[in-house]
Every structure is written in C-alpha cells, then in structure tokens.
Coordinates of C-alpha atoms and ligand atoms in Angstrom, one line a residue:
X1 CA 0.0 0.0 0.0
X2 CA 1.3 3.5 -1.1
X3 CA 1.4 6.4 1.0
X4 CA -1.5 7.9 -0.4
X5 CA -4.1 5.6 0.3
X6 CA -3.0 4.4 3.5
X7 CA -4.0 8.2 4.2
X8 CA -7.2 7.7 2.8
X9 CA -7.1 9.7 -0.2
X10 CA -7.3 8.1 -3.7
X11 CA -4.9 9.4 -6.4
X12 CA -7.2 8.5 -8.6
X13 CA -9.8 11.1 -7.8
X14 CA -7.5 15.0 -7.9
X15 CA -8.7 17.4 -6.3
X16 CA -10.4 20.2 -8.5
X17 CA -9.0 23.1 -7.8
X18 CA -8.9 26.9 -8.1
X19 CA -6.4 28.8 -7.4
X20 CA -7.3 32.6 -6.7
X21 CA -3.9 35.2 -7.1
X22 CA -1.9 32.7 -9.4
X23 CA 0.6 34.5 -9.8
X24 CA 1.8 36.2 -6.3
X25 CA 3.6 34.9 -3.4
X26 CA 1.3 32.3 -2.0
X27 CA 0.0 31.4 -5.7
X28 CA 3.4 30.4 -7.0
X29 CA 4.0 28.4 -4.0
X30 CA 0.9 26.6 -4.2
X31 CA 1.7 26.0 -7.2
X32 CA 5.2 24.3 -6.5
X33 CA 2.9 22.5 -4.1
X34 CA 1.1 21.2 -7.2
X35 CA 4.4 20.4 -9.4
X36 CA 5.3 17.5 -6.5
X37 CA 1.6 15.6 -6.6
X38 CA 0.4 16.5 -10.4
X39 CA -1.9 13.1 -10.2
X40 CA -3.4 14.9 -6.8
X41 CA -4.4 18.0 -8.6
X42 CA -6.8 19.0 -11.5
X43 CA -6.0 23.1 -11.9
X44 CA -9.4 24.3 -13.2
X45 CA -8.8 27.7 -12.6
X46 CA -6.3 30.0 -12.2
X47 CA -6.6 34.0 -11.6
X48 CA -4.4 37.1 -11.2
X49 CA -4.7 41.3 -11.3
X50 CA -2.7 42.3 -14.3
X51 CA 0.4 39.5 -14.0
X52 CA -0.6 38.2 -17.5
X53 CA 2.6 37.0 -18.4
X54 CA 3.0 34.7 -15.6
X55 CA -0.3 33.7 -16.0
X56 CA -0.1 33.0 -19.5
X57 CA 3.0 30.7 -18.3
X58 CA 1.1 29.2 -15.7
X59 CA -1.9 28.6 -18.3
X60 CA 0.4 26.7 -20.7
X61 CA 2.0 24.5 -17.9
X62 CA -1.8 23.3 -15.8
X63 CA -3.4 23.7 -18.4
X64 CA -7.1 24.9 -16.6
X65 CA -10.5 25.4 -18.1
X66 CA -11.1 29.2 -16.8
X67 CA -9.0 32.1 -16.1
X68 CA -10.1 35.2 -14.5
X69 CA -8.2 38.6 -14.7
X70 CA -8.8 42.0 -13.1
X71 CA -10.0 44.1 -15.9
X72 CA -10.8 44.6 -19.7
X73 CA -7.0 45.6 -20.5
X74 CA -5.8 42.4 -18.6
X75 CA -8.2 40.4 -20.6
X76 CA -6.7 41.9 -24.1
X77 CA -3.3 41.8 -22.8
X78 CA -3.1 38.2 -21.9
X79 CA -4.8 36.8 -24.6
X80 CA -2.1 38.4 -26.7
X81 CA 0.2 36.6 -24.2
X82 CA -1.1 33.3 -24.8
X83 CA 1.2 31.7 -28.1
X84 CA -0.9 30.2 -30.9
X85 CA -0.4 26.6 -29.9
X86 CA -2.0 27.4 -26.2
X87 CA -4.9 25.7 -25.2
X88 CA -8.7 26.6 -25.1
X89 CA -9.2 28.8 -22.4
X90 CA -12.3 31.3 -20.8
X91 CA -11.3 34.1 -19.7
X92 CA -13.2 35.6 -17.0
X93 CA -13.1 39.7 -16.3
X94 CA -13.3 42.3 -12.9
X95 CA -15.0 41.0 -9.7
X96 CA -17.7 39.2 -10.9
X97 CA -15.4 37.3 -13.3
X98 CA -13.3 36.2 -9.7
X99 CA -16.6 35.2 -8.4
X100 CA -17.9 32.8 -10.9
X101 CA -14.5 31.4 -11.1
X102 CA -15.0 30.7 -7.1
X103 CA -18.1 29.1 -7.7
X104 CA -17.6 26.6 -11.0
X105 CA -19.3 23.3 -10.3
X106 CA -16.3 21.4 -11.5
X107 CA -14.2 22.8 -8.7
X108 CA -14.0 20.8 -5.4
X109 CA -11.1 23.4 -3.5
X110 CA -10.5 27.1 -3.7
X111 CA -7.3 28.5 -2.7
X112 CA -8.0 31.9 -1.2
X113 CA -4.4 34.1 -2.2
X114 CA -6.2 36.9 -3.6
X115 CA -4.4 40.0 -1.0
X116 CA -7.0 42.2 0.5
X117 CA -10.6 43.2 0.8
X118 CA -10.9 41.8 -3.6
X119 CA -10.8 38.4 -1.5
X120 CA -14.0 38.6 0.5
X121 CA -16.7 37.8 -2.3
X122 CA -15.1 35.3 -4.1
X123 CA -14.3 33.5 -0.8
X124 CA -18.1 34.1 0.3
X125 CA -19.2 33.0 -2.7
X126 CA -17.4 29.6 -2.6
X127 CA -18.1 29.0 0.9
X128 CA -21.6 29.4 -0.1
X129 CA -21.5 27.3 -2.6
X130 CA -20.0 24.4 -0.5
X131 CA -16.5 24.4 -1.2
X132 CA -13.6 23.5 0.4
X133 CA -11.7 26.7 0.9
X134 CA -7.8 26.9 2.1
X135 CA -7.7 30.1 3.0
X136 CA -4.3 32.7 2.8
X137 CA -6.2 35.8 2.1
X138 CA -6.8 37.0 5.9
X139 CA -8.6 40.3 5.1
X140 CA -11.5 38.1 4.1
X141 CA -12.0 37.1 8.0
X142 CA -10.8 40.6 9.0
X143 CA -13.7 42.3 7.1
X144 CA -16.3 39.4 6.7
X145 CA -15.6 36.6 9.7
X146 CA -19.0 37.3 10.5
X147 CA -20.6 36.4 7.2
X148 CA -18.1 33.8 6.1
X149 CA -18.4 31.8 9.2
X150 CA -22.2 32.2 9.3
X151 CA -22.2 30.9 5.9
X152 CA -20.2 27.8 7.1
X153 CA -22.6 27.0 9.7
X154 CA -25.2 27.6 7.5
X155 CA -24.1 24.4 6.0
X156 CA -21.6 25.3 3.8
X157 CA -18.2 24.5 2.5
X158 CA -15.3 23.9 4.9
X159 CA -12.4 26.5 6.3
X160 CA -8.6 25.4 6.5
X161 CA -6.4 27.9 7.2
X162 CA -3.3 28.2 5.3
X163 CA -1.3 31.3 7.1
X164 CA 1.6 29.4 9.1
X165 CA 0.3 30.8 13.0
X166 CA -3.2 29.6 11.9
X167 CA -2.5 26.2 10.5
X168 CA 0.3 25.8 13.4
X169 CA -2.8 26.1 16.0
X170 CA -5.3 24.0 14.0
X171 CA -2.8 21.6 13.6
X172 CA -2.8 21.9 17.7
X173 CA -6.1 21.6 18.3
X174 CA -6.5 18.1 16.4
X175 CA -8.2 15.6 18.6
X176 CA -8.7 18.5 21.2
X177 CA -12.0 19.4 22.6
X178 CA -13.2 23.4 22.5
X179 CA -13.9 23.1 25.8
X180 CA -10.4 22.5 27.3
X181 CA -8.4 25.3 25.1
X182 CA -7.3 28.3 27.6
X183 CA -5.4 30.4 25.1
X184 CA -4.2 31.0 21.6
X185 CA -0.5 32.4 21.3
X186 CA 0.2 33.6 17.9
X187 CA 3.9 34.2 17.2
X188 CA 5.4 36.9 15.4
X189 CA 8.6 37.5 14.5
X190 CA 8.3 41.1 14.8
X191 CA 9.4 42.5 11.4
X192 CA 12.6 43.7 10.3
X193 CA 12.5 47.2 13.2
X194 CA 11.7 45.0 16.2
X195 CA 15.3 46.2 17.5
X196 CA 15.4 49.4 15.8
X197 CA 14.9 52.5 18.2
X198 CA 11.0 54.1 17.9
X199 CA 12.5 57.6 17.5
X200 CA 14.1 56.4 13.9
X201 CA 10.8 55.3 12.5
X202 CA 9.8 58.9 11.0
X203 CA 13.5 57.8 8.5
X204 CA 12.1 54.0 7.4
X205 CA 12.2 54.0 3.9
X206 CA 10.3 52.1 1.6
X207 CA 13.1 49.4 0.7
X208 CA 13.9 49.0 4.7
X209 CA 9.9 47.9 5.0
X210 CA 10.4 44.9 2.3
X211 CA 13.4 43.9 3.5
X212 CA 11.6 40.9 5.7
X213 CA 14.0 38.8 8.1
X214 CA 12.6 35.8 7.8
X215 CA 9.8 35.3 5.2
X216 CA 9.6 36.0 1.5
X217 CA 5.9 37.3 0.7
X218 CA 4.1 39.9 -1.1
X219 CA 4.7 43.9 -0.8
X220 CA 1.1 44.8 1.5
X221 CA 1.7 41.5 3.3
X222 CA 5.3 42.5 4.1
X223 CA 4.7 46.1 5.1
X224 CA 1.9 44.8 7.4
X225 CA 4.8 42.4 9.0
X226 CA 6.8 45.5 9.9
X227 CA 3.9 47.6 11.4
X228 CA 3.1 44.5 13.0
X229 CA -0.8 45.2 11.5
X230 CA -0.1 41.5 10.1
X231 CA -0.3 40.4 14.0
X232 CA -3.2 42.3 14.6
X233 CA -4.9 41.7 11.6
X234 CA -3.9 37.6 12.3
X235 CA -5.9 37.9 16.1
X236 CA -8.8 38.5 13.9
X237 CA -8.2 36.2 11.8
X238 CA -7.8 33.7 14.9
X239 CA -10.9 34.6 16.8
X240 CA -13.5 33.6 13.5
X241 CA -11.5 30.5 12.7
X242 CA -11.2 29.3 16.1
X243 CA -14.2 31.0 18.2
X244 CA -11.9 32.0 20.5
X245 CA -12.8 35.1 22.6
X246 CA -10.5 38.5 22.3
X247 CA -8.8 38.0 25.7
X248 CA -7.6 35.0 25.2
X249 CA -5.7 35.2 22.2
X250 CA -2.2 36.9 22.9
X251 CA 0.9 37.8 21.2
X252 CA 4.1 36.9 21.6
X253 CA 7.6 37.9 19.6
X254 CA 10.0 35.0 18.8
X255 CA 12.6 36.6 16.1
X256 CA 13.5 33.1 14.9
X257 CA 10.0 32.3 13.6
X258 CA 10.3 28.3 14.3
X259 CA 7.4 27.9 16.5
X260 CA 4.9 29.0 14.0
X261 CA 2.3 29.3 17.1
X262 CA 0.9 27.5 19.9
X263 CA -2.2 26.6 21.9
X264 CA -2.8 26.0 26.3
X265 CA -4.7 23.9 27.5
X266 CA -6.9 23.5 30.6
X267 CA -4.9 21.1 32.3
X268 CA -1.4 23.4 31.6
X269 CA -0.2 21.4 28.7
X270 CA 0.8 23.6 25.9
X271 CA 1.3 22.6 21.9
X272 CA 3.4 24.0 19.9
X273 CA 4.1 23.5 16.0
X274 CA 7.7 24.0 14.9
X275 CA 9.3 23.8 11.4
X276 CA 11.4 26.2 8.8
X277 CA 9.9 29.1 7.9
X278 CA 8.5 27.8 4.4
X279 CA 4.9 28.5 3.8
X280 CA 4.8 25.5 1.4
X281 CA 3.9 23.4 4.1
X282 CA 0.8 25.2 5.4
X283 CA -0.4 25.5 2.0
X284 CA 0.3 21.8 1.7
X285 CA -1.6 20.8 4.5
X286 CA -4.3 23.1 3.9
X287 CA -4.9 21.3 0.3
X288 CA -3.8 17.6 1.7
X289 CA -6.0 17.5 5.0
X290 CA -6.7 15.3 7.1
X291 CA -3.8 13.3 5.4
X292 CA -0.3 14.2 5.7
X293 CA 1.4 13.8 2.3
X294 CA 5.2 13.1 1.9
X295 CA 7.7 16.0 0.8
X296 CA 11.1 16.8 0.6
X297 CA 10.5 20.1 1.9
X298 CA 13.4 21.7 4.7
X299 CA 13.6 20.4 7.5
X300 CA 14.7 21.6 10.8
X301 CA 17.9 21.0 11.7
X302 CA 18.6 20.5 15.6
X303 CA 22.3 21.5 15.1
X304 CA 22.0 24.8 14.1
X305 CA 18.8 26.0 16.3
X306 CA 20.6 27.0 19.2
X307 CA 17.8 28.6 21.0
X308 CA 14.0 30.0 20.9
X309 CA 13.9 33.7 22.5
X310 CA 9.9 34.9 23.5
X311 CA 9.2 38.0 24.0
X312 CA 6.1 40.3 24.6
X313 CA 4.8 43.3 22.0
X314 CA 5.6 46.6 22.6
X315 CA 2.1 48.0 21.7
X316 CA 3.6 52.0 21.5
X317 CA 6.6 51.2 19.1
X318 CA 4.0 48.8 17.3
X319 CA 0.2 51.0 17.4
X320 CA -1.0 48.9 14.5
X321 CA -1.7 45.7 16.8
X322 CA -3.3 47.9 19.1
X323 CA -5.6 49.7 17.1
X324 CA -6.3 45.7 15.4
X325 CA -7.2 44.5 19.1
X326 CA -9.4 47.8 19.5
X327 CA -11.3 47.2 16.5
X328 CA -12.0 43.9 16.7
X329 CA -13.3 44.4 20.9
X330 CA -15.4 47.4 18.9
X331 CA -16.6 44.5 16.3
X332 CA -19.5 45.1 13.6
X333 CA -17.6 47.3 11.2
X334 CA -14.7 48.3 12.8
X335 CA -11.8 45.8 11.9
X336 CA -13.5 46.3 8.0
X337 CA -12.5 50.7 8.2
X338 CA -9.4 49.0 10.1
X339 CA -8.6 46.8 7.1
X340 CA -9.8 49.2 4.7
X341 CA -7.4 52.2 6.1
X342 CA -4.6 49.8 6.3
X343 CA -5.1 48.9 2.2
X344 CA -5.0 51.9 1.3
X345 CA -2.2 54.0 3.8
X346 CA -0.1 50.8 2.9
X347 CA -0.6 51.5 -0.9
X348 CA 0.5 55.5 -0.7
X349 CA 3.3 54.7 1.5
X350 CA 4.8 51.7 -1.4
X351 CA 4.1 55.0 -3.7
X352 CA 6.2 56.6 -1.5
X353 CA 3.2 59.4 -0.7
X354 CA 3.3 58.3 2.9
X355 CA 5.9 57.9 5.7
X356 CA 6.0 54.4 7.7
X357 CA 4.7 56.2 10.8
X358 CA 1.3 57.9 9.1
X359 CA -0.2 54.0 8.6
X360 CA -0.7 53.8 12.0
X361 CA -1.8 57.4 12.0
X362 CA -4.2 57.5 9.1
X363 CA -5.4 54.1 10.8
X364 CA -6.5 55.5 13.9
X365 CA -7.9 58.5 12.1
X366 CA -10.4 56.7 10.4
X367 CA -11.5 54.5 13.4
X368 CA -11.9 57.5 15.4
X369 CA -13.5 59.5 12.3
X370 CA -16.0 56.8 11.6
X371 CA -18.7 55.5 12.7
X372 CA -19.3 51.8 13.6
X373 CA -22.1 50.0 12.4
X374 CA -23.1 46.5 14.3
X375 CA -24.0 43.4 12.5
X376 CA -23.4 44.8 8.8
X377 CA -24.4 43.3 5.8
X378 CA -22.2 42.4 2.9
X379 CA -23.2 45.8 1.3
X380 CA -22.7 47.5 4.5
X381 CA -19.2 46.3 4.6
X382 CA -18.4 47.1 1.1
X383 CA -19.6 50.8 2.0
X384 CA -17.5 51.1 4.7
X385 CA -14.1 50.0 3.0
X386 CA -15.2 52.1 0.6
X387 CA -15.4 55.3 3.2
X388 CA -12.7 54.5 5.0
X389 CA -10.4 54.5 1.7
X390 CA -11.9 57.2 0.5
X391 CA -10.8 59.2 3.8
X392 CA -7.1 57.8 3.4
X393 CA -6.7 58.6 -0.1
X394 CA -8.2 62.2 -0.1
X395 CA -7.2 63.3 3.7
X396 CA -3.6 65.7 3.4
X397 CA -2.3 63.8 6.1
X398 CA 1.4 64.9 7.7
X399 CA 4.2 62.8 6.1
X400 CA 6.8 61.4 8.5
X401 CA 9.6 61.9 6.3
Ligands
NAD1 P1 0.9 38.9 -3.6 O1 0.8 40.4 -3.7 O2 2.2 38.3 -3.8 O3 -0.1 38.2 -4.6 C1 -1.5 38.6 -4.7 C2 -2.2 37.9 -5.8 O4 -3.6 38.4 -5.8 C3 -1.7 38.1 -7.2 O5 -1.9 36.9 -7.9 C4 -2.5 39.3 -7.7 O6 -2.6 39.3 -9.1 C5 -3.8 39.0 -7.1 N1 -4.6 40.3 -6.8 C6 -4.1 41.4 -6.2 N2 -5.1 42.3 -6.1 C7 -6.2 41.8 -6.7 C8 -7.5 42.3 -6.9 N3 -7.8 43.5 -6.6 N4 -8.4 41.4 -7.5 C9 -8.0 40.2 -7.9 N5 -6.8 39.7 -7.7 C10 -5.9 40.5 -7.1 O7 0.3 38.5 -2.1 P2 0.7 37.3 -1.2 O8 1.9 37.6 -0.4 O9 0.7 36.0 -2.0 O10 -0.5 37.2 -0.2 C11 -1.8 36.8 -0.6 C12 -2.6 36.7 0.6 O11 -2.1 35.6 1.5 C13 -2.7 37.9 1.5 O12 -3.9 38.1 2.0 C14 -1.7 37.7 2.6 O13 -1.9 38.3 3.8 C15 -1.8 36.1 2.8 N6 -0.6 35.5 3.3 C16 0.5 35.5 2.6 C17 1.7 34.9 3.1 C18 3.0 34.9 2.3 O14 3.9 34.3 2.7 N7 3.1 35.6 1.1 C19 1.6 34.2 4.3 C20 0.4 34.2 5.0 C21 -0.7 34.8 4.5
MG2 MG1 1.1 34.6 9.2

C-alpha cells in the first residue's frame, strides 16, 4: 500500500482546484505544491490582477479550463500573451469574473491568495456554494468573519487555514475538545524594526519595510509584518476560525519564527508547531487534510537552532496591533475601516506618498473618524471600506519623512 491511500485519499480522484492570485507569493507556492503531486491536482482555474505574463506561463503548464483577470485591458493583454499553440481557455473579467471562477461546479477546493478586501466575495461565494476553501487571504475574515463563518454553519463548505500561525494552531487543536483550550498564542517574529529604536521610524524607507528577516511574501503583506498590523490583523483572523474570545488570544515575539504558534490547554499542557519558515507546508496541509502527504521540503535542523527567544509586544513602538485588538473588541464594522485604512495607507506609502509612521496614523484616524455600524451586511461592509479608503486617499495627512 502507497502512501496515499494508507491516508485515505485516492490518487485516482485530484482534487479540483482553483487557485485565486496565481501568480503572487502564495500562488506560485501553491503552485510548487502542485508540481510534486500532479496526479493529486486538476487546476481548473487559475486567476491574477494584471500578472498576465505569468499567468499566460502558468496557463500553458496546468493547463485549466477558466482564467479570470482584473480588468478589460488584462483580458486583451493576456490573450495576446497566450502563443498560438496554447490551449482553449475562458477568460473571466473584474469582480464578478473572480466570483464565478469561485463558484464553477467542476471545482471541489478554492485557494484563497487573492491580498486584500478583492478576497472577501469570491471566498463568500465559494463558501456558499459548499467548497472547500484553504484560506491565505486574511482580510476576508478581518472584514467578513461574520458572514463567512455564518455561511459555514449555514451548511456550507469547509475552512482550512493556510497562514503558518493559523494552520500551526489548528494543527494543535487536532483531537482537542473546545472546551479545554485556555489560550491562543500567535507568534510573530516582529518585522525587520523590532530592535530598531522608535524615535528612527519617521527615517524607514520604503526598501527598509520589504526587506523581511525571515519570510519572502508579497509587498502589502510584508509592510503589514513590519507595522506588526499583520499580528493584529492575524488575532482576527484567529478569533472567526477558532471562536476563540479577544482576551484569550495573545501575542508573543520569537525573532526566529520556528514555533509557527501554539495553543494551552486547561490542564497546563501547551502545543506548539515548529518547522522552517516555508509557507509550502501550510499551503500543503491546507490542500492535503486530514492526510499528511510526503515532501522533501526543509527540515529543521537541531544542530543549528541553538535557541527559541519569546518576548512580549511593545504596543507603543508597534500602534498597528493595538488599534487591530481595538477594533476587533469594537466589532461590527470596525476591523472592516481598520482593514480598509490599512489597504490603502499601505498602498500610498509603497508609492512613496506616505511615511511608515502615518499607517498607523491614518489608521486610527479613520477608526476614530468613523462610525461603527453592528451586525453589517455584505453591502454594508463594502460601504465602509469604501469610506474609509476614500478618507485615506483624499485626507492631506502629515508625512513622516
Ligand atoms: P501577492 O501580492 O504576492 O499576490 C497577490 C495575488 O492576488 C496576485 O496573484 C495578484 O494578481 C492577485 N490580486 C491582487 N489584487 C487583486 C485584486 N484586486 N483582484 C483580484 N486579484 C488580485 O500577495 P501574497 O503575499 O501572495 O499574499 C496573498 C494573501 O495571502 C494575502 O492576504 C496575505 O496576507 C496572505 N498570506 C501571505 C503569506 C505569504 O507568505 N506571502 C503568508 C500568509 C498569508
Ligand atoms: Mg502569518
């Protein structure tokens, strides 16, 4: 007996997948994830913004039925990407494009790697329509937890996480009972200024925010990682997947970013998940659950870890993780003008229109400026990112640097 199916899963029956943000960060590694078990794996769809050249590539190598693509222009300019001898393809166009690519009836899995708020309808949508859904795209739970994880118990498709602290606790909590968890602890490793004094932030430059320690992931993803609004925006993330009330889900700063997080228990026990920092294998698990599937990917080695250093947040040198704990104690749509202010302060200081230190500031601007609306809608979360962009984009706010 192989592997495969003493874990229970048939190689003769691939998963059907779709894969939404194809071509960034988490895309392309889900996509290496796919090169090691092509007989587990039917790509059906594939999508991305404007990468149409890397998409076209991707198109010609998994071959899937449907593309989608984020606007007219894209469409055009990736069908001219596409050489003659490329097969058949629809291609799929804007939003609702993204959405009826979530929702084909010959996909089983979605891969949520979409970044940002353009994740939460296409992930609602496929959770609606009974998918499986690996989720990576965290500002769909930031924004919509609510809805998405009504529409789970509402009978439909299934959650797995896929960021590393939130697979590291799921993978805790297997065979655990709700009952007897007593806390979450996410790690972080606390971005590349962790050590850097508070009074040199005003000077971070653009290049100094991307330059991660330990992980290799996309720009907004990155920049959230040195704000820490990445930490904040993962206790969100924590409380829908896991129903785990605000105060007991804590924060703690471990540089090396082995332990990817860790759960206690009732009793005192605590369980931690360790590994190399290589977001392969959360996507991995994510697509191959409940089995475990066999891979050559890094492994630890004992030699060289010398030690594991904890630490707690400094919430003044690191506002964005307070504002993220704020807003989601304030709930209805407060962590949406949270998420939504974040986007968009993020985006004008990569343009270099901002300084490091007005995110946090344009941040608690709009949470203060706003007003919060309990139990919103889908429409009434739309209306608030909306506003709360609209405010960051068009407010003269004072540049750092
Ligand atoms: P990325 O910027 O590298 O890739 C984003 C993908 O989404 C690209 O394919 C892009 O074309 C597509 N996209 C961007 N904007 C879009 C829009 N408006 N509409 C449709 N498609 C759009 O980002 P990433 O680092 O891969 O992160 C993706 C998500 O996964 C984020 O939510 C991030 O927080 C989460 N995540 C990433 C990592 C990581 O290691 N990169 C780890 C944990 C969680
Ligand atoms: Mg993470």
């Amino acid at each position: 007996m192989d592997a495969v199916s003493q874990n229970g899963t048939s190689a003769s029956e691939p998963r059907r997948l779709a894969l939404l943000g194809a071509t960034g960060s988490i895309g392309t590694q889900t996509l290496e994830v796919v090169r090691l078990f092509p007989d587990r794996f039917d790509v059906r769809v594939l999508t991305c913004r404007q990468n149409v050249e890397r998409l076209a590539a991707q198109v010609q190598e998994f071959r899937p039925e449907c593309v989608a693509v984020g606007s007219a222009e894209s469409a055009e300019a990736f069908k001219k990407a596409l050489p003659a001898d490329a097969p058949d393809v629809r291609v799929l166009v804007g939003t609702e494009g993204l959405c009826e690519a979530a929702t084909r009836s010959d996909v089983d899995v979605v891969l949520g790697a979409v970044v940002g708020f353009a994740g939460l309808r296409p992930i609602l949508g496929a959770v609606r329509a009974g998918k499986q859904v690996a989720l990576a795209n965290k500002e769909t739970l930031v924004v919509g937890g609510a809805l998405v994880t009504q529409a789970v118990a509402d009978g439909g498709g299934q959650l797995l996480p896929v960021d590393s602290e939130h697979s590291a606790i799921f993978q805790c909590l297997a065979g655990e009972s709700e009952r007897a968890v007593e806390e979450l602890v996410l790690t972080a490793s606390g971005g590349p200024f962790w050590d850097r004094p508070a009074d040199t932030f005003g000077d971070i430059t653009v290049e100094e925010a991307l330059d991660h320690p330990n992980w290799s992931m996309g720009a907004k993803i990155t920049v959230d990682s040195a704000t820490m609004m990445n930490k904040g925006l993962e206790v969100i993330e924590a409380k829908w997947l896991f129903d785990v009330p605000v105060d007991r889900i804590q924060v703690l700063v471990h540089p090396q970013s082995i332990v990817h997080s860790m759960v206690s228990f009732a009793d005192g026990a605590v369980k931690a998940q360790l590994g190399v920092p290589d977001m392969k294998v959360p996507i991995q698990y994510a697509l191959s659950y409940p089995s475990r599937w066999p891979a050559s990917h890094e492994r630890l080695d004992w030699d060289e870890l010398s030690r594991l250093d904890f630490e707690r947040p400094d919430l003044e040198k690191f506002p964005c993780l307070r504002l993220a704990y704020d807003a989601l104690e304030a709930g209805g749509t407060a962590p949406a003008l949270l998420n939504a202010a974040n986007e968009a302060a993020v985006g004008r200081f990569l343009e270099g229109q901002l300084g490091f230190l007005d995110i946090p500031r344009a941040v608690e601007r709009v949470l203060e400026q706003l007003p919060v609306q309990a139990s919103p809608t889908l429409d009434d979360l739309v209306a608030a990112d909306t506003e709360a962009r609209r405010r960051v984009e068009e407010l003269p706010l004072p540049t750092s640097n």
